Each structure stands twice: as structure tokens, then as C-alpha cells.
Short mmCIF file of C-alpha atoms and ligand atoms in Angstrom, two decimals:
data_model
loop_
_atom_site.label_atom_id
_atom_site.label_comp_id
_atom_site.label_asym_id
_atom_site.label_seq_id
_atom_site.Cartn_x
_atom_site.Cartn_y
_atom_site.Cartn_z
CA UNK A 1 -10.80 -18.30 14.90
CA UNK A 2 -10.03 -21.57 15.33
CA UNK A 3 -7.86 -22.55 12.81
CA UNK A 4 -7.61 -26.03 10.14
CA UNK A 5 -5.43 -27.48 8.24
CA UNK A 6 -7.78 -29.01 5.67
CA UNK A 7 -7.02 -27.33 1.95
CA UNK A 8 -9.33 -26.87 -0.69
CA UNK A 9 -8.39 -26.51 -3.87
CA UNK A 10 -10.30 -24.69 -6.94
CA UNK A 11 -8.94 -25.02 -10.32
CA UNK A 12 -9.92 -21.96 -13.35
CA UNK A 13 -9.54 -23.84 -16.41
CA UNK A 14 -8.35 -21.16 -19.06
CA UNK A 15 -5.79 -23.52 -21.36
CA UNK A 16 -2.03 -22.50 -21.01
CA UNK A 17 -3.52 -19.78 -18.36
CA UNK A 18 -5.04 -21.91 -16.24
CA UNK A 19 -4.41 -22.13 -12.58
CA UNK A 20 -5.21 -23.06 -8.64
CA UNK A 21 -6.91 -21.44 -5.76
CA UNK A 22 -5.71 -22.48 -2.58
CA UNK A 23 -8.29 -22.37 0.23
CA UNK A 24 -7.05 -23.30 3.51
CA UNK A 25 -5.76 -21.52 6.98
CA UNK A 26 -1.94 -21.11 7.60
CA UNK A 27 -1.00 -21.14 4.17
CA UNK A 28 0.95 -18.18 3.59
CA UNK A 29 3.88 -18.97 5.77
CA UNK A 30 4.66 -22.36 4.27
CA UNK A 31 7.24 -22.61 1.64
CA UNK A 32 5.50 -25.89 0.03
CA UNK A 33 2.38 -23.38 -0.66
CA UNK A 34 4.82 -21.97 -3.50
CA UNK A 35 6.47 -24.90 -4.99
CA UNK A 36 6.33 -25.34 -8.32
CA UNK A 37 5.88 -21.55 -9.70
CA UNK A 38 7.78 -20.53 -12.56
CA UNK A 39 11.72 -20.43 -11.91
CA UNK A 40 13.20 -17.40 -11.24
CA UNK A 41 16.07 -16.01 -9.14
CA UNK A 42 13.93 -12.70 -7.76
CA UNK A 43 10.93 -12.41 -6.22
CA UNK A 44 8.69 -9.19 -5.01
CA UNK A 45 6.41 -8.85 -2.45
CA UNK A 46 3.73 -5.88 -3.02
CA UNK A 47 2.05 -4.87 0.29
CA UNK A 48 0.67 -1.77 1.96
CA UNK A 49 1.58 0.17 5.11
CA UNK A 50 -1.40 -2.39 7.11
CA UNK A 51 -0.78 -5.76 5.43
CA UNK A 52 2.83 -5.57 5.62
CA UNK A 53 3.75 -5.07 8.92
CA UNK A 54 1.28 -8.12 9.85
CA UNK A 55 2.25 -10.84 7.04
CA UNK A 56 5.01 -9.69 4.95
CA UNK A 57 8.19 -11.45 7.29
CA UNK A 58 6.08 -14.80 7.27
CA UNK A 59 5.65 -14.88 3.75
CA UNK A 60 9.47 -13.75 2.69
CA UNK A 61 10.71 -16.48 4.88
CA UNK A 62 8.00 -18.89 2.57
CA UNK A 63 9.65 -17.57 -0.26
CA UNK A 64 13.45 -17.80 1.02
CA UNK A 65 13.71 -20.99 -0.40
CA UNK A 66 12.57 -20.27 -3.41
CA UNK A 67 14.48 -17.42 -4.48
CA UNK A 68 17.88 -15.62 -4.12
CA UNK A 69 16.48 -12.29 -3.72
CA UNK A 70 13.11 -11.45 -2.01
CA UNK A 71 12.22 -7.54 -2.00
CA UNK A 72 9.45 -6.14 -0.46
CA UNK A 73 7.61 -2.56 -1.77
CA UNK A 74 4.78 -1.11 0.67
CA UNK A 75 2.10 0.85 -1.15
CA UNK A 76 0.39 3.52 0.74
CA UNK A 77 -3.11 1.80 2.04
CA UNK A 78 -6.46 3.18 0.31
CA UNK A 79 -8.67 2.92 -2.39
CA UNK A 80 -7.73 6.43 -2.94
CA UNK A 81 -4.20 5.46 -3.70
CA UNK A 82 -5.33 2.59 -7.01
CA UNK A 83 -3.28 5.41 -9.10
CA UNK A 84 -0.42 5.97 -11.71
CA UNK A 85 1.55 7.55 -9.02
CA UNK A 86 1.14 4.55 -6.97
CA UNK A 87 1.68 2.05 -9.32
CA UNK A 88 4.97 3.80 -10.01
CA UNK A 89 6.27 2.55 -6.79
CA UNK A 90 5.81 -0.73 -7.90
CA UNK A 91 8.45 -0.08 -11.35
CA UNK A 92 10.49 1.75 -9.20
CA UNK A 93 11.31 -1.45 -6.96
CA UNK A 94 11.33 -3.53 -9.71
CA UNK A 95 14.25 -1.85 -11.38
CA UNK A 96 15.99 -0.14 -8.44
CA UNK A 97 16.33 -3.70 -7.33
CA UNK A 98 17.68 -4.85 -11.06
CA UNK A 99 14.52 -7.38 -10.96
CA UNK A 100 14.61 -9.27 -14.61
CA UNK A 101 11.17 -10.57 -16.91
CA UNK A 102 11.57 -13.36 -14.92
CA UNK A 103 11.03 -11.88 -11.08
CA UNK A 104 7.70 -13.40 -9.76
CA UNK A 105 5.24 -10.53 -8.34
CA UNK A 106 3.33 -11.97 -5.21
CA UNK A 107 0.37 -9.21 -4.09
CA UNK A 108 0.11 -9.59 -0.48
CA UNK A 109 -3.01 -7.55 0.57
CA UNK A 110 -6.69 -6.72 -0.60
CA UNK A 111 -7.66 -5.99 -3.76
CA UNK A 112 -6.38 -3.02 -4.17
CA UNK A 113 -2.94 -4.26 -4.06
CA UNK A 114 -3.95 -7.26 -6.24
CA UNK A 115 -5.59 -4.94 -8.85
CA UNK A 116 -2.44 -2.85 -8.95
CA UNK A 117 0.48 -5.97 -8.84
CA UNK A 118 -1.11 -7.55 -11.29
CA UNK A 119 -1.06 -4.55 -13.20
CA UNK A 120 1.98 -3.96 -12.80
CA UNK A 121 2.95 -7.64 -13.80
CA UNK A 122 1.02 -7.60 -17.14
CA UNK A 123 3.03 -4.27 -18.05
CA UNK A 124 6.72 -4.88 -16.27
CA UNK A 125 8.90 -5.75 -19.11
CA UNK A 126 6.03 -6.63 -21.25
CA UNK A 127 4.62 -9.45 -18.40
CA UNK A 128 6.24 -10.90 -15.49
CA UNK A 129 4.27 -14.13 -13.64
CA UNK A 130 2.57 -13.06 -10.66
CA UNK A 131 0.83 -14.98 -7.93
CA UNK A 132 -1.94 -13.34 -5.83
CA UNK A 133 -1.99 -13.95 -1.99
CA UNK A 134 -5.55 -12.03 -0.77
CA UNK A 135 -5.51 -11.22 2.82
CA UNK A 136 -9.06 -9.79 2.49
CA UNK A 137 -12.59 -11.59 2.58
CA UNK A 138 -13.54 -9.42 -0.79
CA UNK A 139 -10.27 -10.75 -2.18
CA UNK A 140 -10.57 -14.24 -1.53
CA UNK A 141 -14.05 -14.02 -2.83
CA UNK A 142 -13.85 -12.19 -6.26
CA UNK A 143 -10.67 -9.78 -6.79
CA UNK A 144 -7.78 -11.70 -6.86
CA UNK A 145 -9.46 -14.58 -9.14
CA UNK A 146 -9.86 -14.14 -12.59
CA UNK A 147 -7.36 -11.74 -13.92
CA UNK A 148 -9.05 -8.37 -14.20
CA UNK A 149 -6.23 -5.72 -12.84
CA UNK A 150 -6.03 -1.72 -13.36
CA UNK A 151 -6.44 1.37 -11.38
CA UNK A 152 -8.74 3.99 -11.32
CA UNK A 153 -9.18 7.25 -13.16
CA UNK A 154 -10.69 10.34 -11.37
CA UNK A 155 -13.70 10.16 -13.92
CA UNK A 156 -14.04 6.66 -13.77
CA UNK A 157 -13.54 3.68 -11.48
CA UNK A 158 -11.29 0.58 -13.04
CA UNK A 159 -11.04 2.35 -16.07
CA UNK A 160 -7.47 1.71 -16.75
CA UNK A 161 -6.02 -2.01 -16.54
CA UNK A 162 -5.68 -5.41 -18.20
CA UNK A 163 -6.51 -8.89 -18.57
CA UNK A 164 -3.54 -11.19 -16.82
CA UNK A 165 -4.05 -14.25 -15.00
CA UNK A 166 -1.87 -14.88 -11.82
CA UNK A 167 0.02 -18.36 -11.75
CA UNK A 168 -1.38 -19.19 -8.80
CA UNK A 169 -4.40 -17.71 -5.80
CA UNK A 170 -3.34 -18.32 -2.11
CA UNK A 171 -6.50 -17.61 0.24
CA UNK A 172 -5.38 -17.91 3.58
CA UNK A 173 -8.43 -17.96 5.94
CA UNK A 174 -5.95 -16.97 8.87
CA UNK A 175 -4.97 -13.78 7.18
CA UNK A 176 -9.16 -13.14 8.25
CA UNK A 177 -8.78 -12.85 11.89
CA UNK A 178 -6.84 -9.14 11.91
CA UNK A 179 -9.59 -7.82 9.40
CA UNK A 180 -12.23 -5.01 10.59
CA UNK A 181 -15.49 -6.27 10.85
CA UNK A 182 -16.79 -3.47 8.24
CA UNK A 183 -13.78 -5.23 6.03
CA UNK A 184 -15.78 -9.01 6.55
CA UNK A 185 -19.02 -7.29 5.77
CA UNK A 186 -17.46 -5.43 2.47
CA UNK A 187 -16.44 -9.11 1.47
CA UNK A 188 -19.91 -10.10 2.06
CA UNK A 189 -21.18 -8.15 -0.37
CA UNK A 190 -19.46 -9.97 -2.75
CA UNK A 191 -20.68 -13.22 -1.93
CA UNK A 192 -24.05 -12.68 -1.28
CA UNK A 193 -24.00 -11.50 -5.49
CA UNK A 194 -23.17 -15.15 -6.30
CA UNK A 195 -26.37 -16.29 -5.10
CA UNK A 196 -28.98 -14.09 -7.29
CA UNK A 197 -26.75 -14.73 -10.31
CA UNK A 198 -26.18 -18.03 -10.18
CA UNK A 199 -27.03 -20.48 -6.99
CA UNK A 200 -29.86 -19.93 -5.06
CA UNK A 201 -29.27 -22.68 -2.83
CA UNK A 202 -25.69 -21.12 -1.89
CA UNK A 203 -28.05 -17.80 -1.12
CA UNK A 204 -29.94 -19.91 1.31
CA UNK A 205 -26.87 -21.13 2.57
CA UNK A 206 -25.57 -17.84 3.67
CA UNK A 207 -28.96 -16.70 5.20
CA UNK A 208 -28.46 -19.28 7.40
CA UNK A 209 -24.68 -18.91 7.90
CA UNK A 210 -24.25 -15.24 8.32
CA UNK A 211 -23.52 -14.93 11.64
CA UNK A 212 -20.97 -17.43 11.73
CA UNK A 213 -19.65 -15.68 8.24
CA UNK A 214 -19.44 -12.06 10.07
CA UNK A 215 -18.06 -14.27 13.37
CA UNK A 216 -15.41 -15.26 10.94
CA UNK A 217 -15.73 -19.17 12.04
CA UNK A 218 -13.22 -20.63 9.58
CA UNK A 219 -15.58 -23.58 8.69
CA UNK A 220 -18.56 -20.99 7.29
CA UNK A 221 -15.54 -18.95 5.69
CA UNK A 222 -13.76 -21.99 3.87
CA UNK A 223 -17.04 -23.05 2.21
CA UNK A 224 -18.15 -19.14 1.20
CA UNK A 225 -14.79 -18.85 -0.02
CA UNK A 226 -14.27 -22.36 -1.87
CA UNK A 227 -17.78 -21.93 -3.71
CA UNK A 228 -17.63 -18.19 -4.57
CA UNK A 229 -14.25 -19.24 -6.15
CA UNK A 230 -16.30 -21.99 -7.91
CA UNK A 231 -18.78 -19.81 -9.25
CA UNK A 232 -16.60 -17.46 -10.15
CA UNK A 233 -14.00 -19.65 -11.85
CA UNK A 234 -17.03 -21.41 -13.84
CA UNK A 235 -18.06 -18.14 -15.25
CA UNK A 236 -14.16 -16.84 -16.03
CA UNK A 237 -13.25 -20.03 -17.89
CA UNK A 238 -16.31 -19.70 -20.25
CA UNK A 239 -15.73 -15.79 -20.76
CA UNK A 240 -12.27 -14.77 -19.75
CA UNK A 241 -12.22 -11.53 -21.11
CA UNK A 242 -15.93 -10.42 -20.61
CA UNK A 243 -17.26 -10.83 -24.18
CA UNK A 244 -20.91 -11.40 -22.47
CA UNK A 245 -21.58 -13.93 -19.87
CA UNK A 246 -18.64 -12.42 -17.29
CA UNK A 247 -20.94 -9.26 -16.94
CA UNK A 248 -23.04 -11.02 -14.65
CA UNK A 249 -19.98 -10.87 -11.90
CA UNK A 250 -20.87 -6.75 -11.97
CA UNK A 251 -24.43 -7.34 -10.59
CA UNK A 252 -24.60 -4.19 -8.34
CA UNK A 253 -21.33 -2.90 -9.75
CA UNK A 254 -22.99 -0.54 -12.22
CA UNK A 255 -24.95 1.53 -9.25
CA UNK A 256 -21.88 0.87 -7.04
CA UNK A 257 -19.36 2.33 -9.01
CA UNK A 258 -21.39 5.67 -9.39
CA UNK A 259 -21.52 5.75 -5.91
CA UNK A 260 -17.42 5.21 -5.57
CA UNK A 261 -16.65 7.81 -8.02
CA UNK A 262 -19.16 10.14 -7.14
CA UNK A 263 -18.56 10.25 -3.72
CA UNK A 264 -14.65 10.13 -4.06
CA UNK A 265 -12.70 7.10 -3.83
CA UNK A 266 -12.44 5.87 -0.55
CA UNK A 267 -15.43 7.30 1.35
CA UNK A 268 -17.44 4.43 0.71
CA UNK A 269 -16.07 0.97 0.68
CA UNK A 270 -16.26 -0.69 -2.53
CA UNK A 271 -18.18 -3.53 -1.10
CA UNK A 272 -20.47 -0.86 0.66
CA UNK A 273 -21.42 -0.04 -2.63
CA UNK A 274 -21.51 -3.20 -4.15
CA UNK A 275 -23.73 -4.11 -1.42
CA UNK A 276 -26.20 -0.72 -2.18
CA UNK A 277 -26.14 -1.33 -5.71
CA UNK A 278 -27.35 -4.94 -5.94
CA UNK A 279 -30.47 -3.08 -3.57
CA UNK A 280 -30.95 -0.36 -6.63
CA UNK A 281 -30.39 -2.94 -9.00
CA UNK A 282 -33.05 -5.33 -8.00
CA UNK A 283 -35.15 -2.69 -7.64
CA UNK A 284 -35.01 -1.97 -11.14
CA UNK A 285 -35.23 -5.70 -12.08
CA UNK A 286 -38.52 -5.56 -10.21
CA UNK A 287 -39.66 -2.38 -12.08
CA UNK A 288 -39.27 -4.25 -15.03
CA UNK A 289 -40.98 -6.50 -13.98
CA UNK A 290 -38.74 -9.54 -13.74
CA UNK A 291 -38.93 -10.58 -10.42
CA UNK A 292 -41.05 -10.11 -7.33
CA UNK A 293 -41.42 -8.08 -4.89
CA UNK A 294 -40.34 -10.58 -2.17
CA UNK A 295 -37.45 -11.63 -4.09
CA UNK A 296 -36.09 -7.77 -3.70
CA UNK A 297 -37.31 -7.60 -0.12
CA UNK A 298 -35.53 -10.76 0.99
CA UNK A 299 -32.42 -9.37 -0.77
CA UNK A 300 -32.35 -6.17 1.01
CA UNK A 301 -32.96 -8.27 4.19
CA UNK A 302 -29.67 -10.21 3.80
CA UNK A 303 -27.76 -7.11 2.78
CA UNK A 304 -28.92 -4.99 5.93
CA UNK A 305 -28.58 -7.94 8.21
CA UNK A 306 -24.64 -8.43 6.93
CA UNK A 307 -24.08 -4.61 8.11
CA UNK A 308 -24.01 -3.09 4.33
CA UNK A 309 -25.84 0.21 3.74
CA UNK A 310 -29.24 -0.23 1.48
CA UNK A 311 -29.82 3.18 0.92
CA UNK A 312 -27.77 5.22 -1.62
CA UNK A 313 -25.97 8.37 -0.76
CA UNK A 314 -27.02 12.07 -2.70
CA UNK A 315 -24.56 12.53 -4.79
CA UNK A 316 -26.11 16.12 -5.99
CA UNK A 317 -28.50 17.89 -4.25
CA UNK A 318 -29.79 19.31 -7.29
CA UNK A 319 -30.41 16.26 -9.79
CA UNK A 320 -29.05 13.41 -7.56
CA UNK A 321 -30.53 11.18 -10.47
CA UNK A 322 -28.87 12.79 -13.55
CA UNK A 323 -25.53 12.73 -11.95
CA UNK A 324 -25.74 8.64 -11.18
CA UNK A 325 -26.34 8.81 -14.75
CA UNK A 326 -24.11 10.65 -15.80
CA UNK A 327 -21.21 8.41 -13.93
CA UNK A 328 -23.03 5.37 -15.13
CA UNK A 329 -22.66 6.40 -18.47
CA UNK A 330 -18.44 5.60 -17.90
CA UNK A 331 -19.41 2.61 -17.13
CA UNK A 332 -17.26 -0.36 -19.02
CA UNK A 333 -20.40 -1.71 -20.17
CA UNK A 334 -21.93 1.21 -21.04
CA UNK A 335 -22.01 0.80 -25.34
CA UNK A 336 -22.47 4.29 -27.10
CA UNK A 337 -23.32 6.32 -24.03
CA UNK A 338 -26.14 3.63 -23.32
CA UNK A 339 -26.31 2.55 -19.79
CA UNK A 340 -26.33 -1.30 -19.43
CA UNK A 341 -27.37 -3.03 -16.84
CA UNK A 342 -27.23 -6.46 -14.85
CA UNK A 343 -30.51 -6.94 -13.85
CA UNK A 344 -31.93 -10.62 -12.24
CA UNK A 345 -34.73 -11.91 -14.45
CA UNK A 346 -35.73 -15.46 -12.21
CA UNK A 347 -34.04 -16.15 -9.02
CA UNK A 348 -30.58 -17.54 -9.67
CA UNK A 349 -30.21 -15.93 -13.09
CA UNK A 350 -29.05 -12.46 -14.46
CA UNK A 351 -29.23 -10.75 -17.74
CA UNK A 352 -27.36 -7.55 -18.87
CA UNK A 353 -29.79 -5.18 -20.71
CA UNK A 354 -30.64 -1.36 -20.91
CA UNK A 355 -33.54 0.11 -19.06
CA UNK A 356 -36.01 3.18 -19.69
CA UNK A 357 -33.99 6.16 -18.36
CA UNK A 358 -37.15 7.55 -16.47
CA UNK A 359 -37.39 4.48 -14.47
CA UNK A 360 -33.85 4.08 -13.55
CA UNK A 361 -34.48 7.86 -12.42
CA UNK A 362 -37.44 6.23 -10.69
CA UNK A 363 -35.58 3.74 -8.66
CA UNK A 364 -32.40 6.35 -7.84
CA UNK A 365 -35.22 8.43 -6.41
CA UNK A 366 -36.69 5.72 -4.16
CA UNK A 367 -33.20 4.16 -3.26
CA UNK A 368 -31.46 7.65 -1.95
CA UNK A 369 -31.86 9.16 1.29
CA UNK A 370 -33.56 12.84 1.29
CA UNK A 371 -33.28 12.59 -2.53
P1 LIG B 401 -8.68 -3.16 0.38
O1 LIG B 401 -7.73 -3.77 -1.11
O2 LIG B 401 -8.82 -1.37 0.43
O3 LIG B 401 -8.69 -3.38 1.40
C1 LIG B 401 -9.55 -3.05 2.44
C2 LIG B 401 -8.69 -2.83 3.90
O4 LIG B 401 -8.42 -3.82 4.37
C3 LIG B 401 -7.48 -1.73 3.42
O5 LIG B 401 -7.50 -0.77 4.70
C4 LIG B 401 -6.20 -2.97 3.47
O6 LIG B 401 -5.36 -2.31 3.87
C5 LIG B 401 -6.90 -3.49 4.93
N1 LIG B 401 -6.52 -5.45 4.78
C6 LIG B 401 -6.48 -5.90 4.32
N2 LIG B 401 -5.86 -7.14 4.55
C7 LIG B 401 -6.03 -7.38 5.59
C8 LIG B 401 -5.77 -7.92 6.72
N3 LIG B 401 -5.88 -9.39 6.61
N4 LIG B 401 -6.17 -7.87 8.48
C9 LIG B 401 -6.29 -6.49 8.40
N5 LIG B 401 -6.40 -5.75 7.45
C10 LIG B 401 -6.41 -5.90 6.17
O7 LIG B 401 -10.31 -3.30 -0.23
P2 LIG B 401 -10.98 -4.72 -0.82
O8 LIG B 401 -12.29 -4.58 -0.06
O9 LIG B 401 -9.92 -6.06 -0.88
O10 LIG B 401 -10.73 -4.75 -2.54
C11 LIG B 401 -11.13 -3.64 -3.15
C12 LIG B 401 -10.86 -3.45 -4.55
O11 LIG B 401 -11.08 -4.64 -4.97
C13 LIG B 401 -11.35 -2.59 -4.98
O12 LIG B 401 -10.84 -1.49 -5.62
C14 LIG B 401 -12.00 -2.91 -6.39
O13 LIG B 401 -12.38 -2.42 -7.66
C15 LIG B 401 -11.60 -4.02 -6.49
N6 LIG B 401 -12.14 -5.24 -7.07
C16 LIG B 401 -11.33 -5.68 -8.33
C17 LIG B 401 -11.69 -7.07 -8.61
C18 LIG B 401 -11.36 -7.82 -9.79
O14 LIG B 401 -12.02 -8.68 -10.25
N7 LIG B 401 -9.99 -7.54 -10.07
C19 LIG B 401 -13.35 -7.82 -8.07
C20 LIG B 401 -14.01 -6.93 -7.31
C21 LIG B 401 -13.49 -6.16 -6.52
N1 LIG B 402 -15.55 -8.84 -10.10
C1 LIG B 402 -16.29 -8.89 -11.48
C2 LIG B 402 -15.35 -9.89 -12.54
O1 LIG B 402 -14.18 -10.08 -12.36
O2 LIG B 402 -15.70 -9.85 -13.75
#
């Protein structure tokens, strides 16, 4: 990957909880990146067994001029560790190091580390500041922005958590050079999502630049991260706590979360499940008469070309559709047990609504391998 010294800043406007998303190459190793954060005597970097050996020393060195002590806690790696037990390791580290209520937490890793660190920051001493330093494409374009934090429950994905905004997000594009190709594809799922729900010109751009994105060319990555963050910042600024509009960011996630929970966390990547979930949600939109077949075919082609699955797994050999429906009832958008889907009701426009069960069953049957 070539690098560039250009830095872009996207603002997220949330009154006294506003912050900047800094996007550029080689940002995390510079002390200047972290100037202007709340004063504190200690920082705790939270990372995992894969990311810490790659980037923790550089981040700790960049933080050293700002804090008397920079501690590190290294969590096990994987979606299956997004649990209470792992969260408690962060609290152990904070308490064992005598961290006070001004201590700043730094989430160094993908969405799993980011979601757990944010939740720890929301609850340690009833709230300490935190900074997101996302190192996956998925985390840079989505999970590090907007303040959704939390952990999984065996019965449902991201079911326990808090809305809690970071002080700063640092998207260092150079960290993506060590990301496995499969994880790049997972990030592309969340990037593609922004097209159908908000910006068809961005979808055109993704189609035209897919090769460069999959090859992690820094100019293409910089544009994709920046535009994704702009769209997400715009939506979150209008509806921080998902009273309505913000739900559109969950396009593909109702089916996707069912896949993740149904297979067992960590079996499919979150991005894989979202990719396949978008195909299912687009099919449902079409069967409800909201978009034409050409739109579904175009989106399915792009998801496939991004290296993502477009055929869903069978979660139950006896009643596959029934199992999907059961899992989707646990979705946070469900109201009184009625499932609500993010659907496309015109290119670049999304809505949230229910659908007849028979139609949802048809979509699941049509979209799952051998069902
Ligand atoms: P992840 O955090 O599991 O990271 C993917 C893998 O890449 C891990 O093995 C990780 O150790 C590794 N990795 C991270 N950075 C690396 C690097 N630079 N080089 C090499 N390896 C690296 O997964 P993810 O896709 O980043 O995030 C998925 C999680 O994010 C899910 O739990 C999902 O629910 C959550 N999420 C949250 C939000 C939100 O708004 N809070 C939005 C979308 C997704
Ligand atoms: N990833 C969905 C949201 O942040 O609302």
C-alpha cells in the first residue's frame, strides 16, 4: 500500500458530545494526533492478541507525552469473546492500575474491541472518556462512529450496551495494510450499505472502484472511509439514539444478525452476514413492490464481486424460515414481537416497516442454500 500524508477531518455534530473523525495514513504513531483530549494522568489502551503486537507500541509511544502512565490490556480475539467475561478484563485492568474517573480509554482494534471498550468507558465509574482507533475497514466506516457500544448475549447480538460517544476517532489507513482480504470484504459490506440507503452516486463510485478498494489502494480507501463517515455522521447527528432515522443504518442487519446468532458468533464474519442480509432485504423490498428486479440484481452482483456471500446458510434443517423468524424477533427494532425490516423503497432511500410472514418465508426459502 502506498501512503499519503493528507488528513481529512469529518465532524459529527452532537452539541456537547460533538467530535472529529480524523482520516489519513500513519496517524496513530504521532503524538500530535492526540493533542486536545481531556487532561488525565493515565490512559488505558485496549486491544487484542492480533492487533496489539502490530500497533500497540506505536500508539503507546504517541500517547506517552500526554499521560504519566499508559497501560495496556490485551483481550482474546474474536466475536465469540464479545462477552461479559471479556468486558470484565477491561475493568480488572482499570482497577488493578488504580485508574481514576479521568482515565482515557483507547480502543485499538476492530469493531469488537471498539464496542467493548466503549461500553467499558460508559460504565467505569459511571463514565470515563474514550477514543476510537479503529484498525479494520469495517470499524473505520461504521462501528467506531456514532457511539453504539456493547456486547453480545447468547440469545441476541449486541443486546446489552449503551449509547456513549467517543472524544475522537482516528482512522489510520496504514493499519489496513495488514488486514486479511476476507476482513477487507467484510468492511466493503458496510460501505456498500450506504449506497442503497442514502447515496446512489456513491454506489456508482464503489462499483467503479471495487478493484482498487479490494487491493487496499490508499486513495480509494480514503474516499470510501470519508464518504461513509460523512453519511453516518449526517444520520447520527439527526437521530443519535435511534428514535427513527438511524435504523436505516441497519440495512441487511435484521437477517444478518439472525445468521450470526443462529450459526454461533464468529462462524460468519459480521460483514459477511450483513452482505448476505442485504441481498435478503433487497429481495423482500422487491417482493413488496418497492424496488424493481434490476436493482436487486445489481446489488447482488456488487456484493458477490466484493467477495461476500449472497446465499444464506441453513440454520435449521426442519424449519429454516421458522428459525430465522424466531431469531429476528429478538432484533432491537422488533416491537411487541413484530419484526421490522430496513427496506429500500427507491434507489438511495430506505424505510423501516413490517412485512407479511408468508412473504418473509418466501424470501428466506429463495435466498438460503438447499432450503
Ligand atoms: P473484529 O473486531 O473481530 O476484527 C476482525 C479481525 O481483524 C479480528 O481478528 C481482528 O483482530 C483483526 N484485525 C483488526 N485490525 C487488524 C489489522 N489492522 N491487521 C490485521 N488484523 C486486524 O471485526 P470487525 O469487522 O472490525 O467488527 C465487527 C464488530 O463490529 C461486530 O461485533 C459488530 O457487531 C460490530 N459493529 C458495531 C457497530 C456499531 O455501530 N457500534 C457497527 C457495525 C458493526
Ligand atoms: N451500525 C448501525 C448504527 O450505528 O446505527
